[in-house]
mmCIF file of C-alpha atoms in Angstrom:
data_model
loop_
_atom_site.group_PDB
_atom_site.id
_atom_site.type_symbol
_atom_site.label_atom_id
_atom_site.label_comp_id
_atom_site.label_asym_id
_atom_site.label_seq_id
_atom_site.Cartn_x
_atom_site.Cartn_y
_atom_site.Cartn_z
ATOM 1 C CA MET C 1 -42.519 6.079 -10.101
ATOM 2 C CA ARG C 2 -38.803 7.864 -10.568
ATOM 3 C CA THR C 3 -36.905 6.817 -13.037
ATOM 4 C CA THR C 4 -33.475 7.408 -13.315
ATOM 5 C CA LYS C 5 -30.581 6.256 -16.002
ATOM 6 C CA ILE C 6 -27.326 5.367 -14.669
ATOM 7 C CA LEU C 7 -24.397 4.167 -16.539
ATOM 8 C CA ILE C 8 -21.953 1.191 -15.849
ATOM 9 C CA ASP C 9 -18.517 1.659 -17.306
ATOM 10 C CA GLY C 10 -14.616 0.541 -16.626
ATOM 11 C CA GLY C 11 -11.787 -1.113 -18.693
ATOM 12 C CA PRO C 12 -12.473 -4.785 -20.350
ATOM 13 C CA GLY C 13 -13.197 -7.027 -17.701
ATOM 14 C CA THR C 14 -14.000 -5.095 -14.797
ATOM 15 C CA GLY C 15 -17.231 -6.524 -13.582
ATOM 16 C CA LYS C 16 -19.847 -4.302 -15.529
ATOM 17 C CA THR C 17 -21.645 -7.131 -17.198
ATOM 18 C CA THR C 18 -21.979 -9.195 -13.784
ATOM 19 C CA PHE C 19 -22.453 -5.866 -11.830
ATOM 20 C CA ILE C 20 -25.703 -5.411 -13.783
ATOM 21 C CA GLY C 21 -26.486 -9.147 -13.823
ATOM 22 C CA SER C 22 -26.384 -9.283 -10.052
ATOM 23 C CA VAL C 23 -28.662 -6.320 -9.002
ATOM 24 C CA SER C 24 -30.652 -6.452 -11.892
ATOM 25 C CA ASP C 25 -34.327 -7.404 -10.804
ATOM 26 C CA ILE C 26 -35.454 -8.125 -14.323
ATOM 27 C CA ASP C 27 -33.606 -10.368 -16.915
ATOM 28 C CA PRO C 28 -30.746 -8.402 -18.273
ATOM 29 C CA VAL C 29 -30.410 -7.472 -21.918
ATOM 30 C CA MET C 30 -26.565 -8.755 -22.153
ATOM 31 C CA THR C 31 -24.627 -8.988 -25.723
ATOM 32 C CA GLU C 32 -21.755 -11.278 -24.528
ATOM 33 C CA VAL C 33 -19.516 -12.497 -27.206
ATOM 34 C CA PRO C 34 -16.818 -14.869 -26.879
ATOM 35 C CA VAL C 35 -12.836 -12.909 -26.704
ATOM 36 C CA THR C 36 -11.047 -14.063 -29.616
ATOM 37 C CA ALA C 37 -8.275 -11.544 -29.638
ATOM 38 C CA GLY C 38 -6.584 -8.939 -28.336
ATOM 39 C CA PRO C 39 -5.881 -5.790 -29.902
ATOM 40 C CA ASP C 40 -2.576 -6.740 -31.211
ATOM 41 C CA GLY C 41 -4.053 -9.539 -33.280
ATOM 42 C CA THR C 42 -2.334 -12.052 -29.960
ATOM 43 C CA SER C 43 -4.371 -13.942 -27.441
ATOM 44 C CA ASP C 44 -6.342 -12.287 -24.734
ATOM 45 C CA GLY C 45 -4.725 -14.253 -22.158
ATOM 46 C CA ASP C 46 -3.779 -11.779 -19.737
ATOM 47 C CA ARG C 47 -7.472 -10.438 -19.479
ATOM 48 C CA SER C 48 -8.269 -13.931 -18.689
ATOM 49 C CA VAL C 49 -8.116 -13.271 -15.116
ATOM 50 C CA ALA C 50 -10.096 -14.734 -12.316
ATOM 51 C CA GLY C 51 -13.579 -12.897 -12.341
ATOM 52 C CA GLU C 52 -13.927 -12.402 -16.054
ATOM 53 C CA ARG C 53 -16.833 -13.957 -17.447
ATOM 54 C CA ARG C 54 -16.409 -17.257 -19.006
ATOM 55 C CA SER C 55 -19.130 -18.941 -21.599
ATOM 56 C CA GLY C 56 -19.754 -22.267 -21.359
ATOM 57 C CA ALA C 57 -16.944 -23.326 -23.486
ATOM 58 C CA GLY C 58 -14.535 -21.670 -20.702
ATOM 59 C CA ARG C 59 -13.333 -19.115 -22.712
ATOM 60 C CA PRO C 60 -13.938 -15.229 -21.553
ATOM 61 C CA THR C 61 -16.409 -12.991 -23.085
ATOM 62 C CA THR C 62 -16.793 -9.460 -23.359
ATOM 63 C CA THR C 63 -20.173 -7.580 -24.223
ATOM 64 C CA ALA C 64 -20.252 -6.497 -27.978
ATOM 65 C CA ALA C 65 -22.950 -3.718 -27.897
ATOM 66 C CA LEU C 66 -24.645 -2.528 -24.455
ATOM 67 C CA ASP C 67 -26.162 -4.373 -20.903
ATOM 68 C CA PHE C 68 -29.369 -3.246 -20.011
ATOM 69 C CA GLY C 69 -30.921 -3.943 -16.126
ATOM 70 C CA ARG C 70 -33.291 -2.524 -13.750
ATOM 71 C CA LEU C 71 -32.974 -1.973 -10.075
ATOM 72 C CA THR C 72 -36.046 -0.871 -8.010
ATOM 73 C CA ILE C 73 -35.263 0.745 -4.867
ATOM 74 C CA ASP C 74 -37.046 2.101 -2.012
ATOM 75 C CA GLY C 75 -40.337 0.930 -3.653
ATOM 76 C CA ASP C 76 -40.529 3.763 -5.622
ATOM 77 C CA HIS C 77 -37.289 4.864 -7.632
ATOM 78 C CA ASN C 78 -36.363 3.171 -10.878
ATOM 79 C CA LEU C 79 -32.724 2.587 -11.809
ATOM 80 C CA LEU C 80 -31.926 1.934 -15.213
ATOM 81 C CA LEU C 81 -28.321 0.564 -15.876
ATOM 82 C CA PHE C 82 -26.847 0.847 -19.037
ATOM 83 C CA GLY C 83 -23.475 -0.958 -19.171
ATOM 84 C CA THR C 84 -21.003 -0.066 -22.038
ATOM 85 C CA PRO C 85 -19.282 -2.380 -24.179
ATOM 86 C CA SER C 86 -15.288 -3.495 -23.320
ATOM 87 C CA SER C 87 -14.041 -2.558 -26.862
ATOM 88 C CA GLY C 88 -12.895 0.991 -27.407
ATOM 89 C CA HIS C 89 -13.983 0.567 -31.027
ATOM 90 C CA LEU C 90 -17.161 1.807 -31.018
ATOM 91 C CA PRO C 91 -16.616 5.432 -29.103
ATOM 92 C CA PHE C 92 -20.186 6.873 -30.217
ATOM 93 C CA LEU C 93 -21.955 4.155 -28.974
ATOM 94 C CA GLN C 94 -19.810 4.333 -25.848
ATOM 95 C CA GLU C 95 -21.489 7.989 -25.770
ATOM 96 C CA ASP C 96 -24.426 7.576 -26.838
ATOM 97 C CA LEU C 97 -25.234 5.310 -23.747
ATOM 98 C CA ALA C 98 -23.641 7.758 -21.722
ATOM 99 C CA THR C 99 -26.002 10.398 -22.589
ATOM 100 C CA GLY C 100 -28.872 11.019 -20.110
ATOM 101 C CA ALA C 101 -27.418 9.296 -17.688
ATOM 102 C CA LEU C 102 -27.387 11.116 -13.917
ATOM 103 C CA GLY C 103 -23.996 9.174 -12.947
ATOM 104 C CA ALA C 104 -21.517 6.538 -13.502
ATOM 105 C CA VAL C 105 -20.274 3.193 -11.649
ATOM 106 C CA VAL C 106 -16.660 3.048 -12.936
ATOM 107 C CA LEU C 107 -15.957 -0.335 -11.942
ATOM 108 C CA VAL C 108 -12.023 -0.900 -11.650
ATOM 109 C CA ASP C 109 -9.683 -4.249 -11.377
ATOM 110 C CA PRO C 110 -7.363 -3.350 -8.774
ATOM 111 C CA ARG C 111 -4.349 -5.526 -10.274
ATOM 112 C CA ARG C 112 -4.850 -3.065 -13.574
ATOM 113 C CA PRO C 113 -6.822 0.249 -12.338
ATOM 114 C CA ALA C 114 -4.999 1.754 -15.652
ATOM 115 C CA ASP C 115 -7.550 0.358 -17.558
ATOM 116 C CA SER C 116 -10.546 2.244 -16.221
ATOM 117 C CA TYR C 117 -8.768 5.820 -16.293
ATOM 118 C CA PRO C 118 -10.558 6.293 -19.548
ATOM 119 C CA ALA C 119 -13.425 5.610 -18.267
ATOM 120 C CA MET C 120 -13.115 7.938 -15.375
ATOM 121 C CA THR C 121 -11.969 10.769 -17.759
ATOM 122 C CA ALA C 122 -15.002 10.435 -19.658
ATOM 123 C CA ALA C 123 -16.877 10.928 -16.847
ATOM 124 C CA GLU C 124 -15.393 13.773 -15.618
ATOM 125 C CA GLU C 125 -15.444 15.741 -19.170
ATOM 126 C CA ARG C 126 -18.893 14.537 -19.393
ATOM 127 C CA GLY C 127 -19.826 16.151 -16.082
ATOM 128 C CA GLN C 128 -21.115 13.148 -14.774
ATOM 129 C CA PRO C 129 -21.139 12.143 -11.155
ATOM 130 C CA PHE C 130 -19.430 9.221 -10.678
ATOM 131 C CA VAL C 131 -18.182 6.587 -8.104
ATOM 132 C CA MET C 132 -14.953 4.245 -8.597
ATOM 133 C CA ALA C 133 -16.118 0.658 -7.708
ATOM 134 C CA VAL C 134 -12.908 -1.806 -7.217
ATOM 135 C CA ASN C 135 -14.316 -5.098 -7.423
ATOM 136 C CA THR C 136 -12.943 -7.617 -5.223
ATOM 137 C CA TYR C 137 -14.363 -10.560 -7.582
ATOM 138 C CA GLY C 138 -15.478 -12.007 -4.201
ATOM 139 C CA ARG C 139 -11.899 -12.218 -2.532
ATOM 140 C CA ASP C 140 -11.742 -10.489 1.002
ATOM 141 C CA ARG C 141 -12.362 -6.722 1.044
ATOM 142 C CA SER C 142 -9.634 -5.762 3.505
ATOM 143 C CA GLN C 143 -6.845 -6.674 0.655
ATOM 144 C CA PHE C 144 -8.442 -4.102 -1.749
ATOM 145 C CA ASP C 145 -8.747 -1.094 1.138
ATOM 146 C CA GLN C 146 -5.277 0.271 0.282
ATOM 147 C CA ALA C 147 -5.142 -1.098 -3.246
ATOM 148 C CA LEU C 148 -5.818 2.622 -5.116
ATOM 149 C CA ARG C 149 -4.565 5.815 -3.805
ATOM 150 C CA MET C 150 -7.188 8.389 -5.799
ATOM 151 C CA GLY C 151 -7.180 11.647 -4.840
ATOM 152 C CA PRO C 152 -9.894 12.539 -2.095
ATOM 153 C CA GLU C 153 -11.868 14.240 -4.660
ATOM 154 C CA VAL C 154 -12.682 10.182 -6.281
ATOM 155 C CA PRO C 155 -15.074 8.037 -4.117
ATOM 156 C CA VAL C 156 -14.167 5.014 -3.801
ATOM 157 C CA ALA C 157 -16.644 1.617 -3.176
ATOM 158 C CA ILE C 158 -15.085 -1.630 -2.630
ATOM 159 C CA CYS C 159 -17.512 -3.760 -4.131
ATOM 160 C CA ASP C 160 -18.039 -7.517 -5.465
ATOM 161 C CA ALA C 161 -19.731 -7.161 -8.435
ATOM 162 C CA GLY C 162 -20.893 -10.795 -8.301
ATOM 163 C CA ASP C 163 -22.364 -10.199 -4.901
ATOM 164 C CA ARG C 164 -26.075 -8.045 -4.838
ATOM 165 C CA ALA C 165 -25.742 -6.327 -1.683
ATOM 166 C CA SER C 166 -22.181 -5.803 -2.458
ATOM 167 C CA ALA C 167 -23.107 -4.417 -6.207
ATOM 168 C CA LYS C 168 -26.032 -2.337 -4.794
ATOM 169 C CA ALA C 169 -24.353 -0.495 -2.309
ATOM 170 C CA ALA C 170 -21.720 0.660 -4.694
ATOM 171 C CA LEU C 171 -25.330 2.228 -6.823
ATOM 172 C CA LEU C 172 -26.386 3.584 -3.426
ATOM 173 C CA THR C 173 -23.336 5.280 -2.974
ATOM 174 C CA LEU C 174 -23.435 6.809 -6.522
ATOM 175 C CA LEU C 175 -26.893 7.925 -5.818
ATOM 176 C CA GLN C 176 -25.619 9.854 -2.666
ATOM 177 C CA ILE C 177 -22.542 11.441 -4.608
ATOM 178 C CA ILE C 178 -25.567 12.818 -7.341
ATOM 179 C CA VAL C 179 -27.693 14.001 -4.590
ATOM 180 C CA GLU C 180 -24.814 15.763 -3.393
ATOM 181 C CA VAL C 181 -23.756 17.323 -6.502
ATOM 182 C CA GLY C 182 -27.230 18.434 -7.220
ATOM 183 C CA ALA C 183 -27.902 19.942 -4.040
ATOM 184 C CA GLY C 184 -24.349 21.876 -4.409
ATOM 185 C CA SER C 185 -25.595 22.731 -8.059
ATOM 186 C CA GLY C 186 -29.262 23.409 -7.602
ATOM 187 C CA LEU C 187 -29.871 20.348 -9.580
ATOM 188 C CA GLY C 188 -33.793 19.509 -9.752
ATOM 189 C CA SER C 189 -35.099 18.299 -6.461
ATOM 190 C CA ALA C 190 -32.646 15.939 -5.329
ATOM 191 C CA ARG C 191 -32.765 15.114 -1.583
ATOM 192 C CA LEU C 192 -31.396 12.738 0.795
ATOM 193 C CA ARG C 193 -34.322 10.779 2.860
ATOM 194 C CA ALA C 194 -33.539 10.007 6.241
ATOM 195 C CA GLY C 195 -32.185 6.177 6.911
ATOM 196 C CA GLY C 196 -29.661 6.537 4.029
ATOM 197 C CA ALA C 197 -31.768 6.240 0.994
ATOM 198 C CA ALA C 198 -31.726 8.396 -1.965
ATOM 199 C CA THR C 199 -34.293 10.173 -4.153
ATOM 200 C CA VAL C 200 -33.480 11.641 -7.208
ATOM 201 C CA GLY C 201 -35.937 13.131 -8.978
ATOM 202 C CA GLY C 202 -37.316 16.267 -11.503
ATOM 203 C CA ILE C 203 -33.737 15.917 -12.931
ATOM 204 C CA HIS C 204 -33.087 14.779 -16.980
ATOM 205 C CA LEU C 205 -29.725 15.808 -18.662
ATOM 206 C CA LEU C 206 -30.814 14.805 -22.142
ATOM 207 C CA HIS C 207 -29.087 17.848 -24.015
ATOM 208 C CA PRO C 208 -29.801 17.906 -27.436
ATOM 209 C CA ASP C 209 -26.400 18.372 -28.347
ATOM 210 C CA ARG C 210 -25.038 15.713 -26.963
ATOM 211 C CA ILE C 211 -26.887 13.936 -29.245
ATOM 212 C CA VAL C 212 -24.821 13.122 -31.998
ATOM 213 C CA MET N 1 -48.456 11.280 -14.206
ATOM 214 C CA SER N 2 -49.473 12.659 -17.919
ATOM 215 C CA THR N 3 -49.701 15.738 -20.141
ATOM 216 C CA PRO N 4 -52.218 16.253 -23.217
ATOM 217 C CA ASP N 5 -49.234 16.010 -25.186
ATOM 218 C CA SER N 6 -47.946 12.538 -24.054
ATOM 219 C CA SER N 7 -51.000 11.127 -23.813
ATOM 220 C CA TYR N 8 -51.440 12.248 -27.630
ATOM 221 C CA VAL N 9 -48.796 10.508 -28.208
ATOM 222 C CA ALA N 10 -49.917 7.298 -26.281
ATOM 223 C CA GLU N 11 -52.847 7.204 -28.375
ATOM 224 C CA VAL N 12 -51.216 7.397 -31.829
ATOM 225 C CA LEU N 13 -49.258 4.732 -31.061
ATOM 226 C CA ASP N 14 -52.842 2.776 -30.116
ATOM 227 C CA ARG N 15 -54.210 3.826 -32.958
ATOM 228 C CA PHE N 16 -51.111 2.647 -34.857
ATOM 229 C CA VAL N 17 -51.707 -0.663 -33.651
ATOM 230 C CA GLN N 18 -55.014 -0.924 -33.878
ATOM 231 C CA GLU N 19 -55.299 -0.026 -37.519
ATOM 232 C CA THR N 20 -52.288 -1.210 -38.886
ATOM 233 C CA VAL N 21 -52.257 -4.788 -40.183
ATOM 234 C CA GLY N 22 -50.168 -7.278 -38.204
ATOM 235 C CA VAL N 23 -48.623 -4.761 -36.184
ATOM 236 C CA ASP N 24 -48.507 -6.227 -32.823
ATOM 237 C CA ASP N 25 -46.940 -3.332 -30.102
ATOM 238 C CA ALA N 26 -45.400 -0.052 -30.546
ATOM 239 C CA LEU N 27 -43.248 1.617 -28.184
ATOM 240 C CA LEU N 28 -41.446 4.876 -27.901
ATOM 241 C CA VAL N 29 -38.007 5.381 -26.356
ATOM 242 C CA SER N 30 -36.073 8.518 -25.697
ATOM 243 C CA ALA N 31 -32.760 8.755 -27.554
ATOM 244 C CA ASP N 32 -31.362 7.415 -24.439
ATOM 245 C CA GLY N 33 -33.250 4.537 -23.772
ATOM 246 C CA VAL N 34 -35.445 5.492 -21.697
ATOM 247 C CA GLY N 35 -39.447 4.317 -22.012
ATOM 248 C CA LEU N 36 -41.650 7.263 -22.761
ATOM 249 C CA ALA N 37 -44.751 5.695 -23.940
ATOM 250 C CA ALA N 38 -46.238 2.467 -25.117
ATOM 251 C CA SER N 39 -49.417 0.950 -27.071
ATOM 252 C CA ASP N 40 -51.647 -0.929 -24.780
ATOM 253 C CA GLY N 41 -51.133 -4.253 -23.751
ATOM 254 C CA LEU N 42 -46.794 -4.141 -24.340
ATOM 255 C CA PRO N 43 -45.806 -5.361 -20.870
ATOM 256 C CA ALA N 44 -42.846 -3.791 -18.794
ATOM 257 C CA ALA N 45 -40.905 -6.420 -19.182
ATOM 258 C CA VAL N 46 -40.569 -6.448 -22.811
ATOM 259 C CA ALA N 47 -40.916 -2.535 -23.314
ATOM 260 C CA GLU N 48 -37.916 -1.813 -21.083
ATOM 261 C CA PRO N 49 -35.445 -3.976 -22.435
ATOM 262 C CA PHE N 50 -36.893 -3.781 -26.273
ATOM 263 C CA GLY N 51 -36.566 -0.077 -25.222
ATOM 264 C CA ALA N 52 -32.590 0.059 -24.790
ATOM 265 C CA ILE N 53 -32.176 -1.819 -27.550
ATOM 266 C CA ALA N 54 -34.313 -0.284 -29.814
ATOM 267 C CA ALA N 55 -31.897 2.911 -28.321
ATOM 268 C CA GLY N 56 -28.326 0.876 -28.863
ATOM 269 C CA LEU N 57 -29.481 -0.018 -32.555
ATOM 270 C CA VAL N 58 -30.319 3.445 -33.711
ATOM 271 C CA SER N 59 -26.438 4.251 -31.827
ATOM 272 C CA LEU N 60 -24.972 1.363 -33.757
ATOM 273 C CA THR N 61 -27.267 2.011 -37.010
ATOM 274 C CA ARG N 62 -25.534 5.854 -37.066
ATOM 275 C CA GLY N 63 -22.204 4.343 -36.590
ATOM 276 C CA ALA N 64 -22.497 2.251 -39.465
ATOM 277 C CA ALA N 65 -24.120 5.115 -41.820
ATOM 278 C CA ARG N 66 -21.255 6.945 -41.240
ATOM 279 C CA CYS N 67 -18.767 4.090 -42.000
ATOM 280 C CA PHE N 68 -20.518 5.041 -45.938
ATOM 281 C CA ALA N 69 -20.265 8.237 -45.498
ATOM 282 C CA GLU N 70 -23.796 8.483 -45.287
ATOM 283 C CA ASP N 71 -25.547 10.783 -42.452
ATOM 284 C CA ARG N 72 -28.865 8.461 -41.622
ATOM 285 C CA ALA N 73 -30.546 5.342 -41.887
ATOM 286 C CA GLU N 74 -33.972 4.761 -42.410
ATOM 287 C CA ARG N 75 -34.726 2.301 -40.300
ATOM 288 C CA VAL N 76 -33.219 -1.334 -38.613
ATOM 289 C CA VAL N 77 -35.787 -4.309 -39.556
ATOM 290 C CA ILE N 78 -34.494 -7.519 -37.585
ATOM 291 C CA GLU N 79 -36.280 -10.644 -38.483
ATOM 292 C CA LEU N 80 -36.839 -12.831 -35.644
ATOM 293 C CA ASN N 81 -38.910 -16.697 -36.189
ATOM 294 C CA GLN N 82 -41.915 -15.029 -35.479
ATOM 295 C CA SER N 83 -41.966 -11.385 -35.820
ATOM 296 C CA TYR N 84 -40.095 -8.622 -37.144
ATOM 297 C CA LEU N 85 -38.902 -5.513 -34.855
ATOM 298 C CA LEU N 86 -38.449 -2.272 -36.468
ATOM 299 C CA VAL N 87 -36.799 0.766 -35.177
ATOM 300 C CA SER N 88 -36.456 4.242 -36.491
ATOM 301 C CA GLU N 89 -35.190 7.504 -35.178
ATOM 302 C CA VAL N 90 -38.299 10.040 -34.857
ATOM 303 C CA THR N 91 -36.287 12.894 -33.987
ATOM 304 C CA ALA N 92 -32.975 13.588 -32.596
ATOM 305 C CA TRP N 93 -34.430 12.694 -28.982
ATOM 306 C CA ALA N 94 -36.920 9.890 -29.738
ATOM 307 C CA VAL N 95 -36.778 6.186 -31.186
ATOM 308 C CA LEU N 96 -39.720 4.082 -32.464
ATOM 309 C CA GLY N 97 -39.647 0.513 -32.069
ATOM 310 C CA VAL N 98 -42.818 -1.408 -33.569
ATOM 311 C CA VAL N 99 -43.520 -5.116 -33.572
ATOM 312 C CA VAL N 100 -44.557 -7.044 -36.408
ATOM 313 C CA ARG N 101 -45.909 -10.373 -37.387
ATOM 314 C CA THR N 102 -44.441 -12.231 -39.644
ATOM 315 C CA ASP N 103 -47.296 -12.811 -41.798
ATOM 316 C CA ALA N 104 -47.760 -9.209 -42.691
ATOM 317 C CA ASP N 105 -46.729 -7.281 -45.524
ATOM 318 C CA ILE N 106 -43.407 -5.777 -43.956
ATOM 319 C CA GLY N 107 -42.894 -3.049 -47.189
ATOM 320 C CA LEU N 108 -46.723 -1.645 -46.181
ATOM 321 C CA VAL N 109 -45.892 -1.814 -42.524
ATOM 322 C CA ALA N 110 -42.548 0.119 -42.753
ATOM 323 C CA TYR N 111 -44.304 2.876 -44.854
ATOM 324 C CA GLU N 112 -46.866 3.383 -42.160
ATOM 325 C CA THR N 113 -44.400 3.291 -39.465
ATOM 326 C CA THR N 114 -42.777 6.015 -41.290
ATOM 327 C CA LEU N 115 -45.992 8.116 -41.438
ATOM 328 C CA VAL N 116 -46.511 7.674 -37.713
ATOM 329 C CA ALA N 117 -42.999 8.740 -37.155
ATOM 330 C CA GLU N 118 -43.663 11.443 -39.338
ATOM 331 C CA ARG N 119 -46.902 12.433 -37.210
ATOM 332 C CA LEU N 120 -45.169 12.130 -34.558
ATOM 333 C CA ALA N 121 -42.345 14.318 -34.952
ATOM 334 C CA PRO N 122 -43.729 17.633 -34.587
ATOM 335 C CA GLU N 123 -44.742 16.672 -31.132
ATOM 336 C CA LEU N 124 -41.873 15.535 -29.841
ATOM 337 C CA SER N 125 -39.960 18.441 -28.699
ATOM 338 C CA ALA N 126 -36.959 18.092 -26.668
ATOM 339 C CA GLU N 127 -38.618 19.537 -23.937
ATOM 340 C CA LEU N 128 -41.760 16.874 -24.112
ATOM 341 C CA VAL N 129 -39.225 13.907 -24.321
ATOM 342 C CA ALA N 130 -37.135 15.155 -21.399
ATOM 343 C CA GLU N 131 -40.892 15.895 -19.507
ATOM 344 C CA MET N 132 -42.207 12.690 -20.584
ATOM 345 C CA ARG N 133 -39.175 10.785 -19.241
ATOM 346 C CA THR N 134 -39.059 12.106 -15.927
ATOM 347 C CA ALA N 135 -43.003 11.537 -15.507
ATOM 348 C CA LEU N 136 -42.850 8.423 -16.947
ATOM 349 C CA SER N 137 -41.461 4.711 -16.300
ATOM 350 C CA VAL N 138 -43.166 2.369 -19.079
#
């Protein structure tokens, strides 16, 4: 059994917690709290968009510390999914959660893609392969195919974070990228199996100098 | 798959649980939240999320220490209704989580936890942690 850590990142309300809840084989760890006010002290109404999670009282929620889930693929490969908190108040926590992750799924709300740029920049700076996962929030995906025009070097997956198969497909896209990057840079024994299922093994990214 | 060193770590955890009154389980995870070793009988369904939480707590605790111009925290103590959870850094690469019954002498258990962490620390080189991290899934 192989274990690979994957980071689930992205701007506020882009579906990180939903994504982990959809694909996790176990009851995910969630640290949701109700959104009270925006950073400027005003109500966070502009983020109360479709797809944002709401607690029982109908208020949007946000992740205070981390989300955690696990997905077993291909029978012998455990993906440990670590979701970041939405607020930028705890940058050290974001970095610590990212440590050791072989790659990142960066979720994007196509109506406000810039909110997820910091997560992409951070992944790039860490040298972490990532896939930009454009969340359709359950809508027809054809609406989103042209939603974002990134450079050809940024891999894009259109996905519904609330749909297990769709979220899983985004993860498999990331695994393929990790394998390709790994093959290119000689990272361990990464290989891609016939049939498209990715296996990434023998790789560790636990750099002591990344640990504060 | 295990190496002599990683089975030594598991043995230390088992002995700690058996010999310390009130301790139910002990878990070692990498600093980034991936399971390394657990005492006998701790189900994966508990070990995995507890490990991820423990690593997150250590990160938050370091942040809290920095707020007050301190460089580290001794431990995190969580008091649940029926158990205490103790979480502490063993080295820069490993985190120890301990589940303790509420009828235990928590001060004594905390002391014993420090001793076991000190015993484990020299064994847990960055290389061994990396090796255990890729070899095991708790």
